[in-house]
Amino acid sequence: MVFVQVCLNGARGAADGAVVPLSPGALAESAGAAVAAGASDVHVHPKSPCGQDTLSPRSVAATLDAVRARVPVPVGVTTGAWAEPDPVARVARIRSWTTLPDHASVNWHEEGAEQVAAALLERGVGVEAGLWSGTDGPERFAASPLAGRVLRVLAEVTDTDPATVEESASTLLKAIGDAHGRPVLLHGEDAGAWPVLGLALRSGLATRIGLEDTLFLPTGERACGNGQLVAAALSQCGSAQRAS
């Protein structure tokens, strides 16, 4: 069975439309719809009261408690530097969490990535190693003493040109290589989201979809929620299996 992670909201905010869930309650409702549609895992960005990404223990706990009350699958959060630019403060935030996620993403090209990953592992939180195309993340990860201990690799294709995105994805996968034996989840963003998802399915890789990565269905229509995006992704999986 294909592994599809749903990325509920990302760094998007109110300007991206009411369909993007921001509050713990809205995130829980959206996660429930996505898991009902077939999502295997949840990735979420907890928000501050003003709608910004945050690593504060109160917001992380409120979000995790609400989402876990609705879904039985693992739930992870971001540790992106935009939520806390100072690496020392980012580690301190993680060490202050009162409720722990099942896993958290760490972007390996960001300053302090090794320290953030180590803090998560010390607390028993799985690490998703975010390796972005166009960065030195893959090279830094290849040399990392923590590489073999991560839960999975998130291979993120930042190219959004449909004409070149699959080539960019192939280049990224070559740079990642055997990923120290860890599972690889391949995904794109915006106009590259659906082409990269198709490549992931054809390659037998885990993938993800959700309002963080795209606001639109493969048809170009605006999605009404994460559940609809997950259903569309799994429909593509069925088509790929029939074609093979």
C-alpha positions as a Python dict, from the first residue, in 0.01 Angstrom:
ca = {
    (1, 'M'): (0, 0, 0),
    (2, 'V'): (134, 343, -94),
    (3, 'F'): (241, 573, 191),
    (4, 'V'): (86, 919, 151),
    (5, 'Q'): (158, 1180, 413),
    (6, 'V'): (-80, 1474, 433),
    (7, 'C'): (81, 1815, 490),
    (8, 'L'): (-209, 2010, 633),
    (9, 'N'): (-109, 2375, 616),
    (10, 'G'): (263, 2456, 595),
    (11, 'A'): (369, 2816, 632),
    (12, 'R'): (51, 2932, 460),
    (13, 'G'): (-177, 3174, 641),
    (14, 'A'): (-510, 3352, 622),
    (15, 'A'): (-412, 3521, 295),
    (16, 'D'): (-419, 3180, 126),
    (17, 'G'): (-791, 3141, 192),
    (18, 'A'): (-1024, 3000, 454),
    (19, 'V'): (-966, 2646, 325),
    (20, 'V'): (-619, 2642, 490),
    (21, 'P'): (-658, 2515, 850),
    (22, 'L'): (-480, 2723, 1114),
    (23, 'S'): (-640, 2667, 1456),
    (24, 'P'): (-603, 2337, 1644),
    (25, 'G'): (-970, 2262, 1587),
    (26, 'A'): (-955, 2331, 1215),
    (27, 'L'): (-636, 2128, 1184),
    (28, 'A'): (-798, 1835, 1363),
    (29, 'E'): (-1102, 1845, 1135),
    (30, 'S'): (-884, 1864, 825),
    (31, 'A'): (-661, 1581, 946),
    (32, 'G'): (-966, 1365, 1008),
    (33, 'A'): (-1089, 1419, 652),
    (34, 'A'): (-744, 1345, 509),
    (35, 'V'): (-699, 1023, 706),
    (36, 'A'): (-1052, 915, 614),
    (37, 'A'): (-948, 966, 250),
    (38, 'G'): (-646, 739, 300),
    (39, 'A'): (-357, 945, 442),
    (40, 'S'): (-109, 732, 637),
    (41, 'D'): (62, 1011, 833),
    (42, 'V'): (12, 1377, 923),
    (43, 'H'): (256, 1669, 899),
    (44, 'V'): (142, 1997, 1052),
    (45, 'H'): (273, 2345, 1127),
    (46, 'P'): (143, 2463, 1466),
    (47, 'K'): (40, 2828, 1459),
    (48, 'S'): (61, 3117, 1701),
    (49, 'P'): (-261, 3308, 1782),
    (50, 'C'): (-171, 3550, 1502),
    (51, 'G'): (-136, 3267, 1250),
    (52, 'Q'): (243, 3239, 1227),
    (53, 'D'): (442, 2915, 1245),
    (54, 'T'): (566, 2857, 1597),
    (55, 'L'): (756, 2603, 1805),
    (56, 'S'): (612, 2723, 2136),
    (57, 'P'): (527, 2436, 2371),
    (58, 'R'): (173, 2565, 2425),
    (59, 'S'): (89, 2581, 2054),
    (60, 'V'): (259, 2250, 1976),
    (61, 'A'): (71, 2075, 2257),
    (62, 'A'): (-266, 2224, 2163),
    (63, 'T'): (-222, 2123, 1800),
    (64, 'L'): (-101, 1771, 1873),
    (65, 'D'): (-374, 1706, 2130),
    (66, 'A'): (-647, 1822, 1894),
    (67, 'V'): (-522, 1628, 1593),
    (68, 'R'): (-454, 1309, 1789),
    (69, 'A'): (-806, 1318, 1925),
    (70, 'R'): (-931, 1281, 1567),
    (71, 'V'): (-681, 1048, 1394),
    (72, 'P'): (-502, 723, 1484),
    (73, 'V'): (-197, 779, 1262),
    (74, 'P'): (144, 934, 1349),
    (75, 'V'): (151, 1314, 1369),
    (76, 'G'): (460, 1523, 1304),
    (77, 'V'): (551, 1891, 1312),
    (78, 'T'): (796, 2125, 1145),
    (79, 'T'): (1112, 2267, 1299),
    (80, 'G'): (1172, 2505, 1009),
    (81, 'A'): (1411, 2792, 1079),
    (82, 'W'): (1145, 3046, 980),
    (83, 'A'): (950, 2945, 1295),
    (84, 'E'): (1255, 3017, 1515),
    (85, 'P'): (1556, 3162, 1328),
    (86, 'D'): (1808, 3129, 1613),
    (87, 'P'): (1935, 2767, 1623),
    (88, 'V'): (2006, 2782, 1997),
    (89, 'A'): (1655, 2907, 2067),
    (90, 'R'): (1513, 2642, 1833),
    (91, 'V'): (1681, 2365, 2033),
    (92, 'A'): (1561, 2524, 2358),
    (93, 'R'): (1205, 2526, 2227),
    (94, 'I'): (1224, 2157, 2141),
    (95, 'R'): (1358, 2074, 2485),
    (96, 'S'): (1069, 2268, 2641),
    (97, 'W'): (792, 2080, 2457),
    (98, 'T'): (547, 1928, 2704),
    (99, 'T'): (373, 1715, 2440),
    (100, 'L'): (593, 1535, 2189),
    (101, 'P'): (512, 1470, 1823),
    (102, 'D'): (575, 1129, 1673),
    (103, 'H'): (825, 1289, 1437),
    (104, 'A'): (951, 1630, 1327),
    (105, 'S'): (1106, 1752, 1004),
    (106, 'V'): (1455, 1903, 1008),
    (107, 'N'): (1578, 2086, 699),
    (108, 'W'): (1939, 1976, 669),
    (109, 'H'): (2054, 2287, 482),
    (110, 'E'): (1949, 2514, 770),
    (111, 'E'): (2195, 2640, 1028),
    (112, 'G'): (2179, 2424, 1340),
    (113, 'A'): (2018, 2123, 1171),
    (114, 'E'): (2249, 1872, 1342),
    (115, 'Q'): (2179, 2019, 1686),
    (116, 'V'): (1804, 2028, 1622),
    (117, 'A'): (1803, 1667, 1504),
    (118, 'A'): (2010, 1559, 1803),
    (119, 'A'): (1770, 1731, 2045),
    (120, 'L'): (1475, 1553, 1886),
    (121, 'L'): (1645, 1214, 1898),
    (122, 'E'): (1739, 1270, 2263),
    (123, 'R'): (1369, 1317, 2338),
    (124, 'G'): (1266, 1007, 2143),
    (125, 'V'): (1110, 1201, 1854),
    (126, 'G'): (1158, 1060, 1505),
    (127, 'V'): (1348, 1285, 1263),
    (128, 'E'): (1243, 1345, 904),
    (129, 'A'): (1549, 1476, 722),
    (130, 'G'): (1437, 1747, 481),
    (131, 'L'): (1670, 1747, 180),
    (132, 'W'): (1578, 2024, -62),
    (133, 'S'): (1684, 2048, -422),
    (134, 'G'): (1909, 2345, -495),
    (135, 'T'): (2071, 2334, -149),
    (136, 'D'): (2369, 2161, 9),
    (137, 'G'): (2134, 1957, 226),
    (138, 'P'): (2204, 1623, 53),
    (139, 'E'): (2579, 1666, 87),
    (140, 'R'): (2555, 1768, 452),
    (141, 'F'): (2324, 1476, 525),
    (142, 'A'): (2556, 1228, 354),
    (143, 'A'): (2834, 1331, 594),
    (144, 'S'): (2615, 1348, 904),
    (145, 'P'): (2676, 1104, 1192),
    (146, 'L'): (2300, 1117, 1256),
    (147, 'A'): (2197, 1016, 903),
    (148, 'G'): (2149, 650, 982),
    (149, 'R'): (1924, 731, 1277),
    (150, 'V'): (1655, 936, 1101),
    (151, 'L'): (1305, 803, 1048),
    (152, 'R'): (1293, 893, 681),
    (153, 'V'): (1427, 1136, 423),
    (154, 'L'): (1193, 1402, 286),
    (155, 'A'): (1321, 1473, -65),
    (156, 'E'): (1169, 1811, -152),
    (157, 'V'): (1183, 1935, -510),
    (158, 'T'): (1174, 2315, -505),
    (159, 'D'): (1162, 2350, -884),
    (160, 'T'): (805, 2444, -978),
    (161, 'D'): (840, 2445, -1359),
    (162, 'P'): (637, 2149, -1493),
    (163, 'A'): (876, 2125, -1789),
    (164, 'T'): (1185, 2063, -1576),
    (165, 'V'): (1058, 1945, -1238),
    (166, 'E'): (1094, 1572, -1305),
    (167, 'E'): (1454, 1623, -1415),
    (168, 'S'): (1515, 1821, -1095),
    (169, 'A'): (1361, 1537, -894),
    (170, 'S'): (1586, 1281, -1061),
    (171, 'T'): (1890, 1497, -989),
    (172, 'L'): (1789, 1528, -625),
    (173, 'L'): (1737, 1153, -589),
    (174, 'K'): (2080, 1086, -738),
    (175, 'A'): (2234, 1331, -490),
    (176, 'I'): (2060, 1153, -202),
    (177, 'G'): (2180, 811, -321),
    (178, 'D'): (2101, 528, -81),
    (179, 'A'): (1999, 777, 193),
    (180, 'H'): (2201, 575, 446),
    (181, 'G'): (1939, 304, 407),
    (182, 'R'): (1652, 521, 528),
    (183, 'P'): (1313, 535, 348),
    (184, 'V'): (1269, 823, 104),
    (185, 'L'): (953, 1032, 67),
    (186, 'L'): (955, 1237, -255),
    (187, 'H'): (736, 1545, -300),
    (188, 'G'): (714, 1874, -484),
    (189, 'E'): (547, 2208, -431),
    (190, 'D'): (306, 2441, -606),
    (191, 'A'): (305, 2372, -984),
    (192, 'G'): (556, 2091, -930),
    (193, 'A'): (352, 1908, -666),
    (194, 'W'): (148, 1681, -892),
    (195, 'P'): (424, 1595, -1144),
    (196, 'V'): (659, 1497, -859),
    (197, 'L'): (385, 1298, -687),
    (198, 'G'): (333, 1106, -1012),
    (199, 'L'): (706, 1035, -1035),
    (200, 'A'): (711, 915, -673),
    (201, 'L'): (425, 674, -740),
    (202, 'R'): (590, 538, -1055),
    (203, 'S'): (916, 495, -863),
    (204, 'G'): (753, 312, -572),
    (205, 'L'): (844, 586, -325),
    (206, 'A'): (641, 731, -40),
    (207, 'T'): (499, 1075, -115),
    (208, 'R'): (291, 1351, 32),
    (209, 'I'): (23, 1600, -65),
    (210, 'G'): (-174, 1869, 111),
    (211, 'L'): (-242, 2238, 126),
    (212, 'E'): (118, 2306, 227),
    (213, 'D'): (237, 2180, -110),
    (214, 'T'): (-48, 2291, -336),
    (215, 'L'): (-383, 2463, -321),
    (216, 'F'): (-498, 2301, -644),
    (217, 'L'): (-620, 1966, -773),
    (218, 'P'): (-454, 1801, -1076),
    (219, 'T'): (-738, 1945, -1288),
    (220, 'G'): (-634, 2298, -1193),
    (221, 'E'): (-941, 2354, -977),
    (222, 'R'): (-887, 2496, -631),
    (223, 'A'): (-904, 2222, -369),
    (224, 'C'): (-1174, 2245, -103),
    (225, 'G'): (-957, 2072, 157),
    (226, 'N'): (-686, 1825, 241),
    (227, 'G'): (-920, 1528, 218),
    (228, 'Q'): (-990, 1609, -146),
    (229, 'L'): (-618, 1638, -223),
    (230, 'V'): (-542, 1301, -59),
    (231, 'A'): (-827, 1136, -248),
    (232, 'A'): (-692, 1276, -575),
    (233, 'A'): (-343, 1148, -492),
    (234, 'L'): (-468, 797, -417),
    (235, 'S'): (-674, 804, -734),
    (236, 'Q'): (-352, 871, -925),
    (237, 'C'): (-194, 579, -741),
    (238, 'G'): (-472, 351, -860),
    (239, 'S'): (-425, 473, -1217),
    (240, 'A'): (-50, 414, -1199),
    (241, 'Q'): (-101, 60, -1071),
    (242, 'R'): (-351, -20, -1345),
    (243, 'A'): (-113, 121, -1608),
    (244, 'S'): (168, -104, -1485),
}
